[in-house]
mmCIF file of C-alpha atoms and ligand atoms in Angstrom:
data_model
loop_
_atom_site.group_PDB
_atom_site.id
_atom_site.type_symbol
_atom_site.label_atom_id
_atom_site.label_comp_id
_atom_site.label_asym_id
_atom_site.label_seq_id
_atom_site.Cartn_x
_atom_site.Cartn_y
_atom_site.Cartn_z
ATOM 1 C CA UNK M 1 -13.135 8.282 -23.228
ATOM 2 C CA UNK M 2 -9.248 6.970 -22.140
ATOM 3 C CA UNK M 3 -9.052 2.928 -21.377
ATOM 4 C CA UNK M 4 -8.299 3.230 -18.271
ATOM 5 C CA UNK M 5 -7.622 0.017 -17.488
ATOM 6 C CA UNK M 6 -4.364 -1.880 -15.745
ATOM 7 C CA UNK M 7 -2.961 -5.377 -16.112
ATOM 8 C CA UNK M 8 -0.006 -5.736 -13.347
ATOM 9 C CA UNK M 9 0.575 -9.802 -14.417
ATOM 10 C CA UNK M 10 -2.214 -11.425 -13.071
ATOM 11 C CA UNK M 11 -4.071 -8.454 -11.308
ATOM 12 C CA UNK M 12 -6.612 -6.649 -13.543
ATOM 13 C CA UNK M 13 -7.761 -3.367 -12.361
ATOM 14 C CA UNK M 14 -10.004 -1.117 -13.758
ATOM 15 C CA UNK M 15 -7.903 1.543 -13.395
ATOM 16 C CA UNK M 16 -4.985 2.389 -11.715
ATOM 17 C CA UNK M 17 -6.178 4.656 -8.528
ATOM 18 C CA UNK M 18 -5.991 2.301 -5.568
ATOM 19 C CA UNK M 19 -6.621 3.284 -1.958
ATOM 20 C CA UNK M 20 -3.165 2.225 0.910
ATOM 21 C CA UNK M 21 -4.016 0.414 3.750
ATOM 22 C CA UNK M 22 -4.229 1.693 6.835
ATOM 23 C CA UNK M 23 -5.836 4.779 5.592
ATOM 24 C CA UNK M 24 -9.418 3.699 4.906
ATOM 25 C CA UNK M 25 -10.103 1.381 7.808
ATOM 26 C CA UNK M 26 -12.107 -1.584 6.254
ATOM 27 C CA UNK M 27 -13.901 0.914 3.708
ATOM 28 C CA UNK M 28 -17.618 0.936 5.588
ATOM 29 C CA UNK M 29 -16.383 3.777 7.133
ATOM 30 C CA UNK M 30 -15.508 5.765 3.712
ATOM 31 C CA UNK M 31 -18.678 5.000 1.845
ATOM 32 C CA UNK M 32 -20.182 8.397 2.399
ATOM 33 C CA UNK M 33 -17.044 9.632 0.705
ATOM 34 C CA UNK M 34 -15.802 7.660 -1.940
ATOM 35 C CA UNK M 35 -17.889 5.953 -4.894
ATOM 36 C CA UNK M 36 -15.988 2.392 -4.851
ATOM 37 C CA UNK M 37 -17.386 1.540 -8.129
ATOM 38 C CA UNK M 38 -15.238 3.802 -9.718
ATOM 39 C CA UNK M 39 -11.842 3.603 -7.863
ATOM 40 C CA UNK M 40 -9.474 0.439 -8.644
ATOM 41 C CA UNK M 41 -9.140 -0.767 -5.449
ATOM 42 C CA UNK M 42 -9.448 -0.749 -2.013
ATOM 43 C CA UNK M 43 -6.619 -2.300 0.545
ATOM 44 C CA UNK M 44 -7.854 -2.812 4.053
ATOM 45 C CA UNK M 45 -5.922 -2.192 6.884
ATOM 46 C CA UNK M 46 -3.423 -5.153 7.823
ATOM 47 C CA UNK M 47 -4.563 -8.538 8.748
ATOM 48 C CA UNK M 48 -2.299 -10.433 11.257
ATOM 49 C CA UNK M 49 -3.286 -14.107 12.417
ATOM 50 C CA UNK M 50 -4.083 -13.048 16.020
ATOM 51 C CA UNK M 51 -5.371 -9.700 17.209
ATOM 52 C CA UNK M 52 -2.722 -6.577 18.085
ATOM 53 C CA UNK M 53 -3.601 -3.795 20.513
ATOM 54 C CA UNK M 54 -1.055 -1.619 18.498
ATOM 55 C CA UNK M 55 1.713 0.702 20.567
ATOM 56 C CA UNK M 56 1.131 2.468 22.829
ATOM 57 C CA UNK M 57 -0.252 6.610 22.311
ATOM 58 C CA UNK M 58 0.037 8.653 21.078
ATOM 59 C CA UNK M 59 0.316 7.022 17.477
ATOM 60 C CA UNK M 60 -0.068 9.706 15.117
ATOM 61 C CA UNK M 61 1.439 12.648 15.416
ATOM 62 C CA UNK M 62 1.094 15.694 12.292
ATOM 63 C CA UNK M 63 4.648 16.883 10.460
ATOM 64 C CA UNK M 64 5.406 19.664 8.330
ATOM 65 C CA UNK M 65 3.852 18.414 5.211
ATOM 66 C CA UNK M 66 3.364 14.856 6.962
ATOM 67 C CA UNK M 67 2.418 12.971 9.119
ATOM 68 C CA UNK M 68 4.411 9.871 12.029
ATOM 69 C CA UNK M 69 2.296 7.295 12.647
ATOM 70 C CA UNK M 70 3.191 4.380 15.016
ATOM 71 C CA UNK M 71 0.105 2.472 15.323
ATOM 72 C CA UNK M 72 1.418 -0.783 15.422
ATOM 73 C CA UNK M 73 -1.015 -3.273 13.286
ATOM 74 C CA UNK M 74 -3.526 -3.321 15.504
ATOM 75 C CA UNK M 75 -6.137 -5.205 14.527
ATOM 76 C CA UNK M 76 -8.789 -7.977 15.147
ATOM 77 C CA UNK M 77 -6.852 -10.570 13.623
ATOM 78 C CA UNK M 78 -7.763 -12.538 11.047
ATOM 79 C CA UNK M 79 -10.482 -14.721 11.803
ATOM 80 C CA UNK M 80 -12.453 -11.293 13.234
ATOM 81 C CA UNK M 81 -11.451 -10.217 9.617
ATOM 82 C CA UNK M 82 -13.254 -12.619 7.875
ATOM 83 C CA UNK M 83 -16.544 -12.661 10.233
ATOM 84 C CA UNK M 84 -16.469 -8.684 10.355
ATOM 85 C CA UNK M 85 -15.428 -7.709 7.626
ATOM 86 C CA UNK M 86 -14.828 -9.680 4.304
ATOM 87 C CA UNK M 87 -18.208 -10.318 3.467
ATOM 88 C CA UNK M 88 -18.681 -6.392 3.207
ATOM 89 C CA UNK M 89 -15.900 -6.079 1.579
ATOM 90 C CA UNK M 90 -16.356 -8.283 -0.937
ATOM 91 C CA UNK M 91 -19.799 -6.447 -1.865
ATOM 92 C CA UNK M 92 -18.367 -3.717 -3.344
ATOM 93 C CA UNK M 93 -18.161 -3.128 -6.824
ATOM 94 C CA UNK M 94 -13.990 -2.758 -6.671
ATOM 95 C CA UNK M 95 -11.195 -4.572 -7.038
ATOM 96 C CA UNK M 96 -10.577 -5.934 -2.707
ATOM 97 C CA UNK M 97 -6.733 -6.492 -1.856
ATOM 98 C CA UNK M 98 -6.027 -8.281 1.598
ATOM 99 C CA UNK M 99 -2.766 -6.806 3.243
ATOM 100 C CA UNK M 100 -1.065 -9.337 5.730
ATOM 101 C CA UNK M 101 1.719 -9.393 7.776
ATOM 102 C CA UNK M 102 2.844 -12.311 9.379
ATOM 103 C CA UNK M 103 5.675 -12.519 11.946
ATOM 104 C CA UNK M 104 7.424 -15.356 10.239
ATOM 105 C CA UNK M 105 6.853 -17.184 6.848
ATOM 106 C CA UNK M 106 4.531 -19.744 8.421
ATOM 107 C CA UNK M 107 2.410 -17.107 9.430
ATOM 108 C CA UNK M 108 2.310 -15.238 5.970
ATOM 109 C CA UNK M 109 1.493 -18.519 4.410
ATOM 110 C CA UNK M 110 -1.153 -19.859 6.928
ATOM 111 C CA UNK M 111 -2.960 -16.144 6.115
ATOM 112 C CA UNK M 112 -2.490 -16.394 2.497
ATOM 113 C CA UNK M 113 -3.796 -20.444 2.521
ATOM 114 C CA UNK M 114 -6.832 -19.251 4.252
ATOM 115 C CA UNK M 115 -7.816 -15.692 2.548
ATOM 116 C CA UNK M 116 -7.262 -18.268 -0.549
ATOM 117 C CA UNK M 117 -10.314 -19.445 0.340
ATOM 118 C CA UNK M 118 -11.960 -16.662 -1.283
ATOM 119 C CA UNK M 119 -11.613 -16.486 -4.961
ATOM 120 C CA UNK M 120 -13.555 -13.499 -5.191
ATOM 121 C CA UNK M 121 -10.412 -10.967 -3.259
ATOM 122 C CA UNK M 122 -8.752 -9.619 -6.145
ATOM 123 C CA UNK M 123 -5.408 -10.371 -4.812
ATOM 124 C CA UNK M 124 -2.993 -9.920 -1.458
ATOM 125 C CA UNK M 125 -0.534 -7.615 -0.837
ATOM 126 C CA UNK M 126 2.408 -8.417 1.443
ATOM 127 C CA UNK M 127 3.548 -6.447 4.331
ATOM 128 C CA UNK M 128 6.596 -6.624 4.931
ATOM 129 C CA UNK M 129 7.969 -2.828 5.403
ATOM 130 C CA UNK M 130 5.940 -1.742 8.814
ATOM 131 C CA UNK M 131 8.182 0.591 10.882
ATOM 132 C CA UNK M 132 6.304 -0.119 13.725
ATOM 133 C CA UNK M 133 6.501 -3.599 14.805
ATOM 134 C CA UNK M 134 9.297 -5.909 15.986
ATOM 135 C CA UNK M 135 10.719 -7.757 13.178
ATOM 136 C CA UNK M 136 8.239 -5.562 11.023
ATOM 137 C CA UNK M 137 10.928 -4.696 8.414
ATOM 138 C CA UNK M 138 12.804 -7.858 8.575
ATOM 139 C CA UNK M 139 11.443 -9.630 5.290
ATOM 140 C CA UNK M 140 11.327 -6.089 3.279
ATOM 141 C CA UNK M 141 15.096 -5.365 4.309
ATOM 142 C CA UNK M 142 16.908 -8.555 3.556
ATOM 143 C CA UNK M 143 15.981 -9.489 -0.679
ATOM 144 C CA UNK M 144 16.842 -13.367 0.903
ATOM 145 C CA UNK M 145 13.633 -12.949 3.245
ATOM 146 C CA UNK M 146 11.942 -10.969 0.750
ATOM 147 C CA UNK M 147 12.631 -14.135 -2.052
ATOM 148 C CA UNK M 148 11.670 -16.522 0.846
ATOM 149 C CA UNK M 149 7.833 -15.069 1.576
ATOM 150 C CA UNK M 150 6.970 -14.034 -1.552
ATOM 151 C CA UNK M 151 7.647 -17.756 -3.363
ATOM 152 C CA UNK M 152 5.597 -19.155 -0.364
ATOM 153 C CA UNK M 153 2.900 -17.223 -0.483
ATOM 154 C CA UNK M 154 2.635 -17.580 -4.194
ATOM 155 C CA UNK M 155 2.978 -21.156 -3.234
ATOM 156 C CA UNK M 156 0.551 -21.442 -0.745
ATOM 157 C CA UNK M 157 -2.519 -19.969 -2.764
ATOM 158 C CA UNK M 158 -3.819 -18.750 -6.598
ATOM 159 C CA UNK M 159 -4.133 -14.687 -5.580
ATOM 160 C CA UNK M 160 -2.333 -12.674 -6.799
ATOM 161 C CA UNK M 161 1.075 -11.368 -4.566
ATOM 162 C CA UNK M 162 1.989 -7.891 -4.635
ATOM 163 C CA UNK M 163 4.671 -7.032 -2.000
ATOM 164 C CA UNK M 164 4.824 -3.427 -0.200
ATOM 165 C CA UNK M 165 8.013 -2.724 0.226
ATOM 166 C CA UNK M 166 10.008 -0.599 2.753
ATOM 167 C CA UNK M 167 12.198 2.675 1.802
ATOM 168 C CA UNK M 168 14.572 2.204 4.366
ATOM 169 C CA UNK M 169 16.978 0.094 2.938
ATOM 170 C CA UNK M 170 20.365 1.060 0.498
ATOM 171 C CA UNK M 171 19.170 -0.387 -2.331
ATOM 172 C CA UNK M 172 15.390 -1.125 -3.017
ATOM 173 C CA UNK M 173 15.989 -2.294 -6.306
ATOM 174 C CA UNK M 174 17.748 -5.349 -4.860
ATOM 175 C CA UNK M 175 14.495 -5.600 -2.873
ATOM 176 C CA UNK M 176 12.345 -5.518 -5.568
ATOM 177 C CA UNK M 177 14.149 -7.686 -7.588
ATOM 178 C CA UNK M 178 14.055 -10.430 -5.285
ATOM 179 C CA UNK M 179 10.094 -10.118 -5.186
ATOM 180 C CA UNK M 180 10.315 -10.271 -8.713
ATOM 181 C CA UNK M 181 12.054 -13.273 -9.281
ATOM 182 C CA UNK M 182 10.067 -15.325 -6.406
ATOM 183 C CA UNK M 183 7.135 -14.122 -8.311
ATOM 184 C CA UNK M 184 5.161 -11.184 -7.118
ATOM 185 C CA UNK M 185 2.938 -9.900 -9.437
ATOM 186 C CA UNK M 186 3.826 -6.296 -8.410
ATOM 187 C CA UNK M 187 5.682 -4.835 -5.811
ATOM 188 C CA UNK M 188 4.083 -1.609 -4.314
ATOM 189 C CA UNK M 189 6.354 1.146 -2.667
ATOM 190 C CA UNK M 190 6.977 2.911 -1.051
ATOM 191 C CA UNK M 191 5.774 2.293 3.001
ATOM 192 C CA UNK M 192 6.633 5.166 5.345
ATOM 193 C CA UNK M 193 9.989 6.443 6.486
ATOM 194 C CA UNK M 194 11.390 6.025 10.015
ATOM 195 C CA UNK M 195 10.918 9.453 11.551
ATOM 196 C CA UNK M 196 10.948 11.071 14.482
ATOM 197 C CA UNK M 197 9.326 13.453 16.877
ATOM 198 C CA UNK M 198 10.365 15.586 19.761
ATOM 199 C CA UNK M 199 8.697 17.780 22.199
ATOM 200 C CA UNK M 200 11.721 19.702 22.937
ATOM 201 C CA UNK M 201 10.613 21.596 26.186
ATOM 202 C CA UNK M 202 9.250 17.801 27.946
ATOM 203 C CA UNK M 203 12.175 16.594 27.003
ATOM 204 C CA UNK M 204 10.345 13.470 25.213
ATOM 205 C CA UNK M 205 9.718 11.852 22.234
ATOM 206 C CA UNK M 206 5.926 12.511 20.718
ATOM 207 C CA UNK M 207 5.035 9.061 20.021
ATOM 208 C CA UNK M 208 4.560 6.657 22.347
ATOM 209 C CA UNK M 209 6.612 4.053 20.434
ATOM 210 C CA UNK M 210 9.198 6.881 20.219
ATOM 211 C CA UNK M 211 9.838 6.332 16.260
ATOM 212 C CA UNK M 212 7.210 5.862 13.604
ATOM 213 C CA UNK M 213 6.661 5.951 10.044
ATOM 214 C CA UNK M 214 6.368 9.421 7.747
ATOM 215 C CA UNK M 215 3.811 10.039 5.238
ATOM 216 C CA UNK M 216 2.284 12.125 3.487
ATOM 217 C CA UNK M 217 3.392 15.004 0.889
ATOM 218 C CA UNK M 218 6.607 15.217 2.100
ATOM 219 C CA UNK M 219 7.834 12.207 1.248
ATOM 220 C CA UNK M 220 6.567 12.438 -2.430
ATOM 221 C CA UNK M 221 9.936 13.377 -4.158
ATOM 222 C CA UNK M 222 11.404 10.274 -1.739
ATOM 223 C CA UNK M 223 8.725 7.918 -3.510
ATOM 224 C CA UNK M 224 9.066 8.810 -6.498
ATOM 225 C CA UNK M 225 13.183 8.195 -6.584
ATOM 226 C CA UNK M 226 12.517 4.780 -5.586
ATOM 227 C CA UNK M 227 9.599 3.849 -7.968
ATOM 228 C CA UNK M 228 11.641 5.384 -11.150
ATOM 229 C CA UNK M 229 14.627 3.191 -9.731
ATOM 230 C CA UNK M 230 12.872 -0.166 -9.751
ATOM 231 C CA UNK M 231 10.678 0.578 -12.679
ATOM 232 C CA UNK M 232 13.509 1.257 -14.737
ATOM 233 C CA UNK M 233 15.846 -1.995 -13.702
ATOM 234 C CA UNK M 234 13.323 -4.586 -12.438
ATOM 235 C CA UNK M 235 11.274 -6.395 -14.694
ATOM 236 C CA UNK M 236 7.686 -6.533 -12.004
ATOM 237 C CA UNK M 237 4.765 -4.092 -12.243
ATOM 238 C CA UNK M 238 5.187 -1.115 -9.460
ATOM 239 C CA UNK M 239 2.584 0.193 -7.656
ATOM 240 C CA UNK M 240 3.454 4.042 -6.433
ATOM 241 C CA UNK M 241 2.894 4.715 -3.049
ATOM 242 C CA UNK M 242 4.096 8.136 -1.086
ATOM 243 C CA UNK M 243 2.223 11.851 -0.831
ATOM 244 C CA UNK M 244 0.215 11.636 -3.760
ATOM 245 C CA UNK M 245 -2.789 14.156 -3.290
ATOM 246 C CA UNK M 246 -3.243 15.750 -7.169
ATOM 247 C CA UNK M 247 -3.505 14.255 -10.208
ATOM 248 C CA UNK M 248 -0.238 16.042 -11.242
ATOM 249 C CA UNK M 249 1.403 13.662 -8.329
ATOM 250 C CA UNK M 250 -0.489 10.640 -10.104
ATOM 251 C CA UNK M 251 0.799 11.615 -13.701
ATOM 252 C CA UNK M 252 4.339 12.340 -12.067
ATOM 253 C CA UNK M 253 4.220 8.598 -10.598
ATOM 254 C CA UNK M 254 2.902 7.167 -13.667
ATOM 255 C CA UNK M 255 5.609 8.275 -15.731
ATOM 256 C CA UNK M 256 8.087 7.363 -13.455
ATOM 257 C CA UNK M 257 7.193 3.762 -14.127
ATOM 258 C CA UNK M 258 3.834 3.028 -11.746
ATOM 259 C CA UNK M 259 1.632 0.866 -13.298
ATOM 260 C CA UNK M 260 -0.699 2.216 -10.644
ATOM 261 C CA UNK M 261 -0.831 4.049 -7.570
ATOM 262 C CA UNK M 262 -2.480 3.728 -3.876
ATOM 263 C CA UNK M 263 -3.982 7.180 -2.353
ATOM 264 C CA UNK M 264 -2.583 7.089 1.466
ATOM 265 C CA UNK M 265 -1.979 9.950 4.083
ATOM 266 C CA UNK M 266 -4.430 12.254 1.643
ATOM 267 C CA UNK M 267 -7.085 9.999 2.688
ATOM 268 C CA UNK M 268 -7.590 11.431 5.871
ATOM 269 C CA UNK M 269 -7.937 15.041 5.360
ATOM 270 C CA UNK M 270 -10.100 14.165 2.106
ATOM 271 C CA UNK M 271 -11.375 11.216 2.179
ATOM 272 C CA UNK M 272 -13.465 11.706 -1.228
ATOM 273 C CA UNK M 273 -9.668 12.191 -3.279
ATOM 274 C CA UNK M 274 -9.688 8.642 -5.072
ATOM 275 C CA UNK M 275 -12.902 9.129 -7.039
ATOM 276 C CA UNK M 276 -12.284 12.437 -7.773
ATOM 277 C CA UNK M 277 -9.183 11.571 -8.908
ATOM 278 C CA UNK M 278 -10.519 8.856 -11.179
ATOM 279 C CA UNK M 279 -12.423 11.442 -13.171
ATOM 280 C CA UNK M 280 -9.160 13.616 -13.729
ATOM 281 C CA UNK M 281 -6.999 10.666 -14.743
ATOM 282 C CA UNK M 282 -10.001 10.432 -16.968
ATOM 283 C CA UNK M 283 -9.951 14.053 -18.700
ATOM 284 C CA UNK M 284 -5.689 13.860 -18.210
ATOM 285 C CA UNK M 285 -5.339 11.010 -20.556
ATOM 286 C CA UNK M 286 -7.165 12.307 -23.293
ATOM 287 C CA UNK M 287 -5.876 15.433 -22.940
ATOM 288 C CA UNK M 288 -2.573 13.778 -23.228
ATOM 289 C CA UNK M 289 -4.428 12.385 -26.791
ATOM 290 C CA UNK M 290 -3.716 8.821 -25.463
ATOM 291 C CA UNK M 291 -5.985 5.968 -26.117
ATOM 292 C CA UNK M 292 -4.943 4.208 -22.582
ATOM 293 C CA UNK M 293 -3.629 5.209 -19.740
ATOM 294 C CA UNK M 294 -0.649 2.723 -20.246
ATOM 295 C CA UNK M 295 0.673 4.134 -22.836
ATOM 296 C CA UNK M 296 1.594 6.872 -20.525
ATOM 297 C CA UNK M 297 3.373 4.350 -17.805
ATOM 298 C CA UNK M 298 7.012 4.722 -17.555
ATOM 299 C CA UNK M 299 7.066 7.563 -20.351
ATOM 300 C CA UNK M 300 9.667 9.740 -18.492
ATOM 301 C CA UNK M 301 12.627 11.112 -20.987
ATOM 302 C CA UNK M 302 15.412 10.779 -18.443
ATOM 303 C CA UNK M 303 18.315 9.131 -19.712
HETATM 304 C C1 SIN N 1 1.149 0.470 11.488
HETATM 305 O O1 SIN N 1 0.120 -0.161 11.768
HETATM 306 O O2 SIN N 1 2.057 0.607 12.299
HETATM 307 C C2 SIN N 1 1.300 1.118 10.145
HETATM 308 C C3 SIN N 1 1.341 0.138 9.061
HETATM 309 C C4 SIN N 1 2.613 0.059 8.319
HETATM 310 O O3 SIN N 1 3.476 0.933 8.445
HETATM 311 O O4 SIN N 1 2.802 -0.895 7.566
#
């Protein structure tokens, strides 16, 4: 059977199918569904240090192929994290990765000082791409903020940093190169687009917040420009993010340079996808007649 195993720096997975946050609530709600001792990972929705209400509705709206969401982080905050949550969490037989966003550097550092406290998360993964938010992009959009969070956090506590990175910039390589050299273990990408809907005959905008973020299969071929970009010219571990709902789309990713890869949008019209495709990475790699499922990262003749 393939070694399916991952090592992005100091982040050991067991193998490289992850679940995105903000697509699997705080995983009690997907354990009908999924078998978390065989996925890599599980990322909860986004922790910020006081509780959000979110925008207002509607949030999601569904796309050709896609899907605008505009929730807004809401959430409990992270105190109601850690009494709700966490110790669930940290029951299941996965790898758990805390995803915080912070308004300001203080903030991101305060979170990551205190989720610290538990040696037993597997690691924290920076948001600093949400659409949705004031000042939500900020950090992912300017490689000086990006430098500045990421060598705080990694400061500030011993998990390890991944940061989740936003596609609407020029140049995410810049981006990603910053996180790099301030010392992210990985840098995951990509978060949703800015998009748009509009009921034409109202006159309006669809979402309350007017703009959200895409997802979803359409913005696969999007994701998958940007992850061969920084895997090819930055020298951090990158975690594909964007449409994936086959294991072709996880082999495509993979040889584009992910490491690993988080299972978003897909989650929501089947929520049972990451397991399932666990056992196909499986039967893929050896079918590939590879030992390890590494040796197929990044294996893309394009020069
Ligand atoms: C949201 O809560 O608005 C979505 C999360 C994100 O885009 O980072």
């Amino acid at each position: 059977m393939a070694d399916l195993r991952v090592t992005l720096n100091r982040l050991s997975l067991r193998n490289p199918i992850l679940v995105a946050s903000g697509t699997f609530g705080y995983a009690r709600e997907m354990a009908a569904y999924v078998d978390f001792g065989r996925i890599g990972g599980v990322i909860p929705k986004t922790i910020t240090p006081l509780p959000r209400m979110g925008n207002r509705p509607p949030r999601t709206v569904e796309t050709a192929s896609g899907m605008l969401n505009s929730i807004g982080l809401d959430n409990d905050g992270l105190e109601a994290f850690i009494e709700k949550h966490l110790g669930y969490l940290l029951t299941l037989e996965t790898a758990v990765i805390a995803n915080i966003a912070g308004r300001n550097t203080d903030e991101f550092v305060e979170m990551a000082r205190r989720l610290g406290e538990f040696q037993r998360l597997a690691g924290l993964e920076l948001n600093i791409s949400c659409p949705n938010v004031s000042g939500g992009v900020d950090y992912g959009t300017d490689p000086t903020l990006t430098y500045e969070v990421v060598a705080a956090v990694r400061g500030a506590c011993e998990l390890p940093v991944i940061a989740k990175l936003t596609p609407n910039v020029t140049n995410i390589t810049t981006v990603a190169a910053a996180a790099a050299e301030a010392g992210a273990d990985a840098v995951s990408l990509v978060n949703t687009f800015q998009g748009m809907a509009i009921d034409w005959r109202r006159r309006t905008p669809v979402l309350g917040n007017r703009i959200g973020g895409l997802s979803g299969p359409a913005i696969k071929p999007l994701a998958l420009r940007c992850v061969w970009q920084v895997a090819q010219s930055v020298p951090v571990p990158v975690i594909g993010i964007g449409g994936i709902q086959s294991i072709d789309d996880v082999m495509e990713f993979l040889v584009a340079g992910a490491s690993a890869v988080q299972i978003g949008t897909a989650n929501f019209y089947n929520p049972g996808l990451s397991s399932a495709l666990v056992e196909e990475l499986e039967k893929t790699v050896d079918a590939e007649g590879c030992e390890r499922v590494v040796d197929l990262v990044g294996t893309l003749k394009a020069s």
